[in-house]
Amino acid sequence: MTKLKVLLQLLRYFGAGWVFFRVLYALKRRSGWLKRRFPAYKWSDRPLSYWLHSDIPATPDGYVQWRKQSGIKFFFEDLPPKDLLDSSKVVDEAEKILTGSWPYFTTHRFDAGMPPNWHRNPVVGQEITTDRHWSKISDFDAGDIKYVWEPNRFSVVYTLVRAFAITQNSKYVAAFWELIDDWAKCNPPQMGPNWKCGQEATFRVIAWCFGLFAFHENATPEQISQLVAMIAAHGDRIEGNINYARSQNNNHGVSEGVGLWTIGTLFPELKNARQWARKGKVVVEAEIRRQVYEDGSYSQYSPNYQRVMLHDALWALRLGELNNDRFSAKTYALIEKSAKFLQQILDHDSGNVPNHGSNDSAFVLPLSNASLEDFRPVIQQAQYLIHRHRIFEGFGEDLLWLFGPDALNSPRFDIYALSGMLSAETGGYYTLRGQDSWAMIRCAEYRARPHHADQLHVDFWWRGINICCDAGTYLYNGDPPWKNGLAGTAVHNTVTVDGRDQMAPYSHFLWLDWSTGRVHYHDETYWEGSHNGYERLDPPASHRRAIRRVRDLWIVVDEVTSEHDYPCDLHWLIPDTPFRQGANRIELQTPEGNFFIYGSDSLQIVRAKEGNVQGWRSRFYGQKEPALSLTISKPIENTAYLWTVLSPREISIEQTTHDQVIIDGLSAKLGHDPLCTIEES
């Protein structure tokens, strides 16, 4: 693809203003302008007195006394009673942290040390030292920089606070202040990898604030003064580069706005506090309006990043309520729509949602023992924020920390009850639901940058099991083929033509030749749509898909047409489970009973193919696990029909003609309009 064509597509998708800003930003970074704009300094050069209003006492004792009388409200004045907390795992987790065994991306553990090496990637064993300004450090230094950033988010603070609330053991308090002091010694302002990203700075700040308000009674005035000066330095860093975050049109803009809002609201004594609070609030509201669509879906096309945005918003909106500075009604309305959307793609047996789109396992507010995959806590928190009642049984600790003990006694009823179908047309999400099974379909006309080439992908769930699943993400930057290798079409539950992706890959995170999906029909038992991703081939090809639910059977029909005999491959990804294989079927042996998948042609099965992305799935960032990759292949020959039947029981199937199949006594006619017609045979 020529540079001119790339430029024209960037202008078309993002606009001239965005292109100009990004080019100018790259020039600022390479020329050293950013380094001059954010000069490095020593902590001692800017002590707390540097950041305070002139009329605020700057001595540690005087400052702490002023803070006690400031009237600033946080989520809690006193820690919750231990009998209201879930103590089953948190103390054990806190003990592991004290021994240096730290969680990465919630579920993976490394021997990081206590305090950890703040600059080391434990996977590759490399460090990014602090001898360079943050603007001179690449995202791909030391392998995947996310492994360096992960402990610097200070997510362990929530565990230490929860463990202290249960045990009252002061060693958890001492650990918090030890980590703060060591981080300051190892991370001089503006130097090294941990100053590179404003969103990472925000996550660190809100964790520090959580620890500060929990442990301030057990801290010295000097410790408190040091931490507030560090928080102020983060505010200065976030504000100075927030336009870059906003140019990404994703959760970075929301997060960094929340960072400014948080610092300005909780620390009004800082001389820039009013400016930071005002600017942060404007950014948060503008970015939520831009990123949360009217149907509740999210512009990043990722439930995981949608939860990041919701956690950011819950933190900010609740602090606003407590400090008499509420956000707008429009913002509250969009948060409610976002929560409602997530519930509509929720598997009500497991509490999980499809592992769709980019997923780096970010978890901003780990306030309970709930699984990272369980979305019920964040949905319930948003519901309570809006309506002050619960919708799920349990998940009380997540509510408790933000809203207090009264939340646990609030009435419970579900105004987001799952319907038979969801049509989120703006985001491109659709569902069909049966009695104990359901499906989510992707068919989007992109309004924002797509991250996965997954038009017409189907996620299928049965009795809480994700029978046909999304491969996830694994790594943004790893050795080939793992440079964001699970973003392509071939690992999604859809069709590839000529082995191509539906869009043209250009870089790690950028697709060109965006495909466009179109929905033809959608009711409570039938969905049909198509996309134009293969019209760029010469000669072009088209792909149309239908999903029909009949009794307890699900029939998926794919029609691929072209004047050229391209090979086409229908792919399904199945969790790694014992199975028996026939010529054109597979019998899965699941904890909920046997489940059958029938195909129009013989099924080729690959499991965990080394050096290849086939046969793998990633439920958590940085971790991959074997899966069953099922493929049905055939040439197009003008028109190819590929069909799949998903069934909880063994059935009879007979292909009578190329466009007619008898399925369990039902005649399925393929082609024409609609694509799949069912009649009694």
XYZ file of C-alpha atoms in Angstrom:
681
model
C 0.000 0.000 0.000
C 1.513 3.324 -1.074
C 2.186 6.121 1.414
C -0.292 8.305 -0.459
C -3.050 5.720 -0.087
C -2.255 5.341 3.608
C -2.436 9.111 4.084
C -5.729 9.362 2.214
C -7.259 6.638 4.379
C -6.013 8.264 7.582
C -7.563 11.549 6.472
C -10.795 9.793 5.650
C -11.058 7.838 8.893
C -9.635 10.314 11.405
C -9.773 13.743 9.778
C -7.141 16.315 8.872
C -6.988 17.749 12.399
C -6.074 14.375 13.890
C -3.435 13.661 11.238
C -1.878 17.108 11.725
C -1.815 16.691 15.513
C -0.179 13.263 15.354
C 2.458 14.364 12.856
C 3.224 17.442 14.942
C 3.402 15.337 18.127
C 5.864 12.948 16.488
C 8.011 15.901 15.506
C 7.872 17.293 19.050
C 8.985 13.965 20.449
C 11.831 13.445 17.989
C 13.082 17.033 18.155
C 13.329 17.027 21.946
C 10.497 19.548 22.404
C 8.675 17.198 24.808
C 11.847 16.757 26.810
C 12.127 20.539 27.170
C 8.414 20.885 27.922
C 8.683 18.300 30.724
C 12.153 18.885 32.161
C 13.563 16.338 34.546
C 14.186 17.422 38.141
C 14.828 16.005 41.584
C 12.028 15.449 44.077
C 13.850 17.816 46.426
C 13.631 20.577 43.792
C 9.842 20.590 44.092
C 8.808 19.702 47.639
C 5.241 20.028 48.828
C 5.659 23.773 49.391
C 6.295 24.212 45.655
C 2.813 22.883 44.858
C 0.764 24.473 47.654
C -1.167 27.730 47.713
C 0.841 30.332 49.590
C -1.629 30.458 52.483
C -1.458 26.699 53.224
C 0.960 25.561 55.958
C 3.937 23.864 54.275
C 5.533 22.177 57.297
C 4.540 18.512 57.566
C 2.816 18.952 60.939
C 1.012 22.121 59.916
C -0.031 20.679 56.584
C -1.481 17.494 58.072
C -3.412 19.519 60.611
C -4.848 21.646 57.796
C -5.843 18.484 55.899
C -7.786 17.204 58.895
C -9.906 20.351 58.876
C -10.306 20.649 55.091
C -13.680 18.889 54.880
C -12.717 16.861 51.809
C -14.897 13.770 51.452
C -13.698 10.369 50.290
C -15.639 7.156 49.797
C -15.194 6.244 53.455
C -14.279 8.062 56.663
C -13.535 4.850 58.533
C -12.712 1.463 57.071
C -15.724 -0.865 56.750
C -16.389 -3.391 59.527
C -14.566 -6.643 58.845
C -17.758 -8.704 59.094
C -18.970 -6.989 55.909
C -15.834 -7.925 53.946
C -15.065 -11.097 52.046
C -12.030 -12.392 53.901
C -11.738 -15.721 52.082
C -8.748 -14.822 49.900
C -7.591 -11.298 50.521
C -5.326 -11.887 53.538
C -3.546 -14.737 51.793
C -3.104 -12.517 48.731
C -1.700 -9.711 50.874
C 0.795 -12.107 52.469
C 2.039 -13.161 49.040
C 2.552 -9.517 48.104
C 4.651 -8.963 51.243
C 6.906 -11.863 50.220
C 7.395 -10.330 46.757
C 4.968 -12.549 44.831
C 2.966 -9.985 42.858
C -0.036 -10.496 40.578
C 0.346 -9.314 36.993
C -2.827 -8.672 35.012
C -4.783 -9.996 38.009
C -4.140 -13.719 37.546
C -0.453 -14.207 36.625
C 2.202 -14.161 39.358
C 5.876 -13.232 39.288
C 8.549 -13.031 41.958
C 8.852 -9.254 41.660
C 10.399 -8.552 45.057
C 9.278 -6.364 47.920
C 9.658 -3.603 46.936
C 9.674 -4.758 43.322
C 12.064 -3.728 40.603
C 9.921 -0.944 39.149
C 11.614 -1.045 35.744
C 11.921 -4.767 34.989
C 9.974 -6.945 32.594
C 9.922 -10.282 34.476
C 9.160 -12.270 31.327
C 12.255 -11.296 29.351
C 14.357 -10.215 32.328
C 15.163 -6.814 30.840
C 15.005 -3.402 32.503
C 14.259 0.084 31.222
C 16.504 2.301 33.291
C 15.848 5.887 34.328
C 18.747 7.349 32.347
C 16.386 8.499 29.565
C 13.551 10.989 29.470
C 10.169 9.306 29.082
C 9.656 10.839 25.634
C 12.684 8.893 24.368
C 11.376 5.486 25.444
C 9.490 3.198 23.061
C 6.421 1.178 23.967
C 8.369 -1.846 22.767
C 11.486 -1.437 24.860
C 12.227 -4.435 27.089
C 9.722 -6.553 25.208
C 6.192 -5.541 26.127
C 6.309 -2.391 28.251
C 2.986 -3.343 29.855
C 4.924 -5.815 32.014
C 7.009 -2.927 33.322
C 3.971 -0.740 33.936
C 1.858 -3.373 35.676
C 3.337 -3.205 39.223
C 3.602 0.575 38.887
C -0.191 0.792 38.760
C -0.094 -0.034 42.499
C -3.142 -2.310 42.264
C -1.732 -4.149 45.281
C -2.814 -1.170 47.401
C -6.449 -2.285 47.283
C -5.427 -5.704 48.590
C -3.346 -4.202 51.397
C -6.198 -1.911 52.445
C -8.736 -4.733 52.417
C -6.398 -6.992 54.388
C -5.812 -4.259 56.972
C -9.560 -3.671 57.328
C -9.954 -7.371 58.161
C -6.927 -7.911 60.414
C -5.902 -4.439 61.672
C -2.336 -5.668 61.232
C -0.054 -2.663 60.853
C 2.381 -4.518 58.592
C 0.087 -3.816 55.648
C 0.193 -0.108 56.425
C 3.983 -0.227 56.714
C 4.176 -2.023 53.364
C 2.190 0.734 51.654
C 4.456 3.506 52.895
C 7.559 1.463 52.119
C 6.380 1.092 48.518
C 5.674 4.818 48.214
C 9.110 5.751 49.503
C 10.894 3.242 47.280
C 8.960 4.295 44.175
C 10.003 7.900 44.736
C 13.660 6.916 45.098
C 13.602 4.802 41.934
C 11.534 7.080 39.682
C 12.887 10.628 39.486
C 10.321 12.951 37.886
C 10.048 12.720 34.084
C 12.745 10.050 33.803
C 12.208 6.433 32.879
C 9.282 4.354 31.621
C 6.863 5.088 34.442
C 6.398 8.711 33.427
C 5.670 7.851 29.803
C 1.905 7.288 29.967
C -0.608 9.631 31.589
C -3.163 6.848 31.972
C -0.653 4.766 33.912
C 0.012 7.840 36.052
C -3.731 8.152 36.730
C -4.157 4.529 37.785
C -1.217 4.974 40.146
C -2.659 8.185 41.591
C -6.092 6.773 42.357
C -4.495 3.738 44.035
C -2.288 6.094 46.059
C -5.354 8.125 47.064
C -7.150 4.963 48.155
C -4.166 4.039 50.328
C -3.719 7.563 51.655
C -7.304 7.890 52.872
C -7.213 4.377 54.345
C -3.843 4.705 56.101
C -3.458 8.408 56.916
C -4.137 7.846 60.611
C -1.197 5.435 60.691
C 1.277 7.662 58.830
C 3.760 10.325 59.814
C 3.248 13.914 58.614
C 6.418 13.529 56.544
C 5.031 10.483 54.728
C 1.781 12.258 53.935
C 3.565 15.373 52.716
C 5.844 13.342 50.471
C 2.946 11.440 48.899
C 0.876 14.566 48.220
C 3.894 16.178 46.526
C 4.236 13.062 44.363
C 0.536 13.224 43.469
C 0.894 16.887 42.527
C 3.821 16.050 40.233
C 1.595 13.489 38.532
C -1.098 16.106 38.050
C 1.410 18.356 36.322
C 2.509 15.489 34.057
C -1.043 14.455 33.169
C -2.263 17.948 32.363
C 0.708 18.803 30.183
C 0.113 15.956 27.735
C -3.600 15.266 28.002
C -4.281 16.322 24.421
C -2.231 13.359 23.236
C -4.403 11.058 25.348
C -7.536 12.578 23.840
C -6.177 12.112 20.317
C -6.316 8.354 20.878
C -10.122 8.442 21.149
C -10.134 5.721 23.782
C -10.120 5.214 27.536
C -6.819 7.096 27.890
C -8.668 10.395 27.530
C -11.292 9.421 30.114
C -8.677 8.097 32.539
C -6.425 11.130 32.361
C -9.400 13.442 32.789
C -10.319 11.448 35.896
C -6.744 11.799 37.120
C -6.873 15.589 36.917
C -10.360 15.692 38.431
C -9.295 13.450 41.308
C -6.208 15.457 42.225
C -8.002 18.787 41.909
C -10.981 17.604 43.968
C -9.196 15.752 46.765
C -6.350 18.251 47.157
C -7.815 21.765 46.831
C -4.788 23.133 48.680
C -2.641 22.642 45.567
C -2.206 25.883 43.626
C -3.324 24.240 40.365
C -6.170 22.283 41.967
C -9.062 24.375 40.675
C -7.651 24.373 37.156
C -7.048 20.618 37.237
C -10.499 19.820 38.603
C -12.234 22.057 36.099
C -10.243 20.791 33.136
C -10.519 17.164 34.250
C -14.280 17.378 34.530
C -14.607 18.959 31.080
C -12.417 16.229 29.566
C -14.247 13.372 31.321
C -17.670 14.572 30.205
C -16.541 15.307 26.642
C -14.790 11.966 26.233
C -17.698 9.964 27.663
C -20.053 11.754 25.270
C -17.717 10.930 22.407
C -16.894 7.358 23.351
C -20.153 5.938 24.727
C -22.607 5.539 21.891
C -26.329 6.130 22.287
C -26.953 2.361 22.214
C -24.561 1.948 25.178
C -21.736 0.302 23.216
C -18.220 1.675 23.400
C -15.981 3.184 20.748
C -13.070 0.853 21.526
C -15.209 -2.167 20.661
C -13.971 -3.975 23.761
C -15.947 -4.956 26.880
C -12.731 -4.946 28.907
C -11.907 -1.365 27.976
C -15.546 -0.427 28.447
C -15.196 -1.614 32.045
C -12.048 0.516 32.412
C -14.092 3.536 31.330
C -16.892 2.610 33.738
C -14.485 2.197 36.667
C -13.001 5.586 35.837
C -16.463 7.121 35.694
C -17.690 5.452 38.891
C -14.690 6.813 40.777
C -15.145 10.339 39.424
C -18.932 10.600 39.641
C -19.060 9.240 43.173
C -16.357 11.670 44.314
C -18.341 14.454 42.687
C -21.454 13.497 44.639
C -19.540 13.405 47.909
C -17.919 16.794 47.333
C -20.986 18.641 45.995
C -19.766 18.849 42.414
C -21.951 16.463 40.453
C -21.377 15.614 36.841
C -24.023 16.365 34.229
C -27.243 14.419 33.808
C -26.074 13.478 30.292
C -22.985 11.804 31.726
C -25.087 9.815 34.192
C -27.422 8.778 31.368
C -24.548 7.516 29.234
C -23.100 5.536 32.150
C -26.485 3.889 32.630
C -26.695 3.037 28.929
C -23.196 1.595 29.041
C -24.051 -0.655 31.987
C -27.276 -1.745 30.336
C -25.406 -2.656 27.158
C -22.928 -4.805 29.088
C -25.766 -6.628 30.788
C -27.322 -7.355 27.404
C -24.135 -9.183 26.331
C -23.762 -10.870 29.738
C -23.919 -14.620 30.160
C -26.302 -14.816 33.090
C -25.002 -18.218 34.280
C -21.324 -17.271 34.552
C -21.432 -13.461 34.719
C -18.918 -13.337 31.867
C -19.160 -11.431 28.607
C -17.617 -12.319 25.235
C -13.840 -11.860 25.263
C -14.256 -9.539 22.327
C -11.795 -6.988 20.996
C -8.598 -5.868 22.661
C -8.182 -7.096 26.227
C -5.143 -6.250 28.352
C -6.838 -7.450 31.581
C -6.901 -3.913 32.955
C -8.859 -3.843 36.226
C -8.927 -0.372 37.730
C -10.900 -1.005 40.929
C -10.262 -4.522 42.299
C -12.464 -4.112 45.372
C -13.548 -7.708 45.960
C -12.626 -11.319 45.243
C -14.763 -11.463 42.108
C -13.131 -12.931 39.025
C -11.672 -10.597 36.421
C -14.011 -12.245 33.907
C -17.134 -11.483 35.956
C -18.794 -8.251 34.828
C -21.650 -8.310 37.334
C -19.807 -6.176 39.932
C -19.243 -3.209 37.611
C -22.761 -3.447 36.171
C -24.189 -3.422 39.688
C -21.986 -0.511 40.786
C -23.208 1.562 37.841
C -26.800 0.552 38.551
C -26.462 1.585 42.175
C -24.852 4.891 41.235
C -27.837 5.737 39.041
C -30.784 4.233 40.936
C -29.500 3.378 44.435
C -30.576 -0.230 44.288
C -28.949 -3.558 43.480
C -29.679 -5.966 40.654
C -27.625 -9.062 41.577
C -27.428 -11.158 44.689
C -23.955 -10.782 46.178
C -21.038 -8.593 45.053
C -21.604 -6.432 48.117
C -17.983 -5.551 48.800
C -17.646 -3.775 45.463
C -20.563 -1.559 46.490
C -19.406 -1.204 50.069
C -16.116 0.569 49.352
C -17.650 3.198 47.062
C -21.084 3.703 48.624
C -20.902 2.561 52.240
C -22.823 -0.046 54.295
C -26.262 1.329 53.363
C -25.755 -0.003 49.839
C -25.813 -3.578 51.154
C -29.340 -3.090 52.501
C -30.753 -1.455 49.393
C -33.653 -3.109 47.540
C -32.830 -5.471 44.714
C -34.632 -5.685 41.429
C -33.471 -5.905 37.862
C -34.513 -3.140 35.493
C -31.937 -4.397 32.989
C -33.569 -7.783 32.548
C -32.150 -9.727 29.632
C -34.338 -9.555 26.557
C -34.496 -12.043 23.715
C -32.491 -9.815 21.440
C -30.155 -6.831 21.429
C -29.712 -4.554 18.430
C -26.891 -2.145 19.207
C -26.628 -0.812 15.679
C -24.153 1.989 16.354
C -21.581 -0.316 17.896
C -22.480 -3.300 15.752
C -23.556 -5.855 18.373
C -26.548 -8.172 18.119
C -27.843 -11.032 20.240
C -30.254 -13.925 20.002
C -31.302 -15.773 23.158
C -32.833 -19.166 23.789
C -33.785 -20.910 27.007
C -30.279 -22.035 27.987
C -28.164 -20.749 25.106
C -27.479 -17.465 23.369
C -25.321 -15.888 20.704
C -23.659 -12.522 20.122
C -22.911 -11.415 16.565
C -20.548 -8.684 15.370
C -21.570 -6.651 12.339
C -20.311 -3.075 12.446
C -20.147 0.077 10.406
C -17.133 1.475 12.205
C -17.319 4.946 13.688
C -13.964 4.574 15.408
C -10.767 2.648 14.808
C -11.375 -1.117 14.667
C -8.968 -3.295 16.609
C -9.928 -6.775 15.409
C -10.905 -7.883 11.902
C -13.933 -9.847 13.070
C -17.002 -8.975 10.993
C -19.781 -11.593 11.391
C -17.955 -13.246 14.290
C -20.331 -15.271 16.478
C -19.825 -15.943 20.182
C -22.044 -18.832 21.324
C -22.845 -19.771 24.942
C -24.628 -22.782 26.383
C -25.349 -23.281 30.101
C -22.618 -20.837 31.061
C -19.993 -22.366 28.744
C -18.535 -20.260 25.949
C -18.813 -23.061 23.361
C -17.717 -20.875 20.419
C -15.364 -18.271 21.851
C -13.194 -15.328 20.917
C -9.447 -15.925 20.978
C -8.792 -12.766 23.008
C -5.524 -10.806 22.806
C -2.562 -12.507 24.592
C 0.174 -9.925 23.847
C 0.385 -6.602 22.071
C 4.099 -7.071 21.543
C 5.778 -10.464 21.569
C 7.900 -12.661 19.360
C 6.219 -13.611 16.066
C 3.461 -14.580 15.625
C 2.420 -12.895 18.864
C 2.617 -9.221 17.885
C -1.087 -8.699 18.522
C -1.477 -11.938 16.586
C -5.035 -12.724 17.730
C -6.530 -9.664 16.050
C -6.820 -11.243 12.610
C -9.840 -12.750 10.902
C -8.518 -16.327 10.814
C -8.812 -16.843 14.591
C -12.355 -15.464 14.827
C -15.581 -17.412 14.342
C -16.192 -16.261 10.808
C -15.042 -16.935 7.231
C -11.772 -16.030 5.546
C -11.443 -15.781 1.761
C -8.118 -16.623 0.111
C -6.549 -16.666 3.583
C -6.947 -12.882 3.832
C -7.997 -10.653 6.676
C -11.220 -8.695 6.197
C -9.177 -5.486 6.399
C -5.592 -4.608 5.490
C -3.208 -4.786 8.472
C -0.883 -1.792 8.596
C 0.708 -1.758 12.052
C 0.298 -3.244 15.528
C -2.914 -1.375 16.179
C -4.024 0.007 12.837
C -6.146 -1.531 10.109
C -6.806 0.108 6.756
C -9.520 -0.624 4.176
C -12.091 -0.747 6.960
C -14.819 -3.244 6.243
C -18.476 -2.297 6.619
C -21.130 -4.621 7.991
C -24.796 -4.517 7.049
C -27.684 -6.203 8.854
C -30.440 -7.602 6.613
C -32.809 -9.174 9.189
C -33.024 -9.442 12.941
C -35.815 -10.794 15.081
C -35.900 -12.989 18.169
C -35.037 -16.196 16.303
C -33.188 -15.071 13.167
C -30.322 -12.788 12.254
C -28.741 -12.175 8.872
C -25.987 -9.810 7.766
C -23.061 -9.300 5.415
C -19.869 -7.267 5.078
C -17.814 -5.851 2.232
C -14.343 -6.741 3.523
C -13.505 -8.932 0.539
C -14.776 -6.597 -2.133
C -11.249 -5.181 -2.297
C -10.057 -8.457 -3.877
C -9.728 -8.666 -7.645
C -12.158 -10.075 -8.567
C -14.194 -9.268 -5.423
C -15.877 -11.738 -3.086
C -18.826 -11.327 -0.730
C -19.735 -13.002 2.555
C -23.243 -13.247 3.978
C -24.150 -15.061 7.230
C -27.418 -16.178 8.806
C -28.033 -17.497 12.326
C -31.353 -19.198 13.006
C -32.536 -20.611 16.320
C -35.035 -23.462 15.995
C -36.144 -25.094 19.241
C -32.830 -25.990 20.943
C -30.861 -26.017 17.683
C -28.736 -23.208 16.284
C -28.083 -23.199 12.541
C -25.364 -20.961 11.106
C -25.222 -20.592 7.321
C -22.448 -18.818 5.398
C -22.761 -17.888 1.751
C -19.577 -16.841 -0.064
C -19.744 -15.724 -3.693
C -17.156 -14.667 -6.277
C -16.342 -15.019 -9.951
C -12.980 -16.466 -8.878
C -12.566 -19.842 -7.191
C -10.934 -18.515 -4.059
C -10.526 -20.973 -1.209
C -12.688 -20.077 1.776
C -12.382 -21.296 5.345
C -15.052 -21.308 8.029
C -13.479 -21.217 11.479
C -14.754 -21.960 14.989
C -12.736 -21.699 18.204
C -13.778 -24.072 20.977
C -12.476 -24.287 24.584
C -10.049 -27.125 25.200
C -12.341 -29.937 26.272
C -12.417 -33.705 25.740
C -14.108 -34.571 22.464
C -14.927 -37.311 19.998
C -14.632 -36.560 16.294
C -16.599 -37.888 13.365
C -16.302 -37.108 9.673
C -18.287 -33.894 9.883
C -19.049 -33.493 13.552
C -17.425 -33.121 16.939
C -18.948 -34.230 20.248
C -17.747 -32.103 23.146
C -17.749 -33.596 26.639
C -18.464 -30.622 28.903
C -19.274 -30.339 32.633
C -22.871 -29.554 31.610
C -23.200 -32.583 29.357
C -22.296 -33.463 25.802
C -22.622 -30.860 23.072
C -22.484 -31.439 19.318
C -21.156 -29.335 16.451
C -22.019 -30.493 12.924
C -20.429 -29.086 9.774
C -21.304 -29.049 6.089
C -17.963 -30.653 5.271
C -15.271 -32.488 7.167
C -13.902 -30.673 10.209
C -10.167 -30.147 10.515
C -9.113 -29.703 14.145
C -5.956 -28.020 15.377
C -5.019 -27.764 19.047
C -2.271 -25.460 20.332
C -0.218 -25.349 17.149
C 3.296 -24.195 18.018
C 4.579 -21.186 16.117
C 1.065 -20.436 14.897
C -1.926 -18.557 16.259
C -4.297 -21.420 15.449
C -5.600 -23.458 18.357
C -4.949 -20.926 21.116
C -7.059 -18.617 23.221
C -6.117 -15.970 25.773
C -8.520 -15.198 28.605
C -5.989 -13.016 30.447
C -3.280 -10.757 29.110
C 0.090 -12.446 28.763
C -1.384 -15.934 29.144
C -2.460 -18.280 26.405
C -4.036 -21.705 26.710
C -4.791 -24.495 24.253
C -8.092 -24.432 22.407
C -9.689 -26.405 19.600
C -9.572 -24.659 16.238
C -12.200 -26.146 13.909
C -12.060 -25.358 10.187
C -14.299 -26.238 7.250
C -12.671 -25.512 3.895
C -13.952 -25.488 0.319
C -13.493 -23.489 -2.903
C -16.089 -20.878 -3.728
C -16.921 -22.060 -7.274
C -19.231 -19.059 -7.852
C -21.246 -19.726 -4.690
C -20.198 -21.755 -1.660
C -22.511 -22.651 1.205
C -20.939 -23.615 4.498
C -23.252 -24.478 7.356
C -22.843 -25.346 11.011
C -25.358 -26.800 13.463
C -24.882 -26.320 17.205
C -26.916 -28.804 19.222
C -27.132 -29.992 22.848
C -28.148 -33.438 21.585
C -27.317 -35.876 18.822
C -29.384 -35.246 15.694
C -29.726 -36.563 12.147
C -28.492 -34.481 9.218
C -28.765 -35.189 5.487
C -27.444 -32.943 2.717
C -29.934 -33.487 -0.126
C -28.661 -30.858 -2.594
C -25.988 -28.188 -2.494
C -28.576 -25.722 -1.145
C -30.840 -27.949 0.973
C -30.164 -29.799 4.239
C -32.525 -31.946 6.338
C -31.717 -31.196 9.974
C -33.502 -33.197 12.664
C -36.603 -33.497 10.476
C -36.454 -29.876 9.370
C -35.724 -28.757 5.815
C -33.178 -25.934 5.681
C -33.204 -24.119 2.350
C -30.015 -22.135 1.734
C -29.713 -19.060 -0.417
C -32.031 -16.436 -1.848
C -33.753 -14.022 0.517
C -33.624 -14.837 3.410
C -30.458 -16.894 3.380
C -31.809 -19.713 5.588
C -35.453 -20.825 5.423
C -36.727 -23.641 7.694
C -39.715 -25.840 6.866
C -41.027 -29.157 8.129
C -39.667 -31.856 5.819
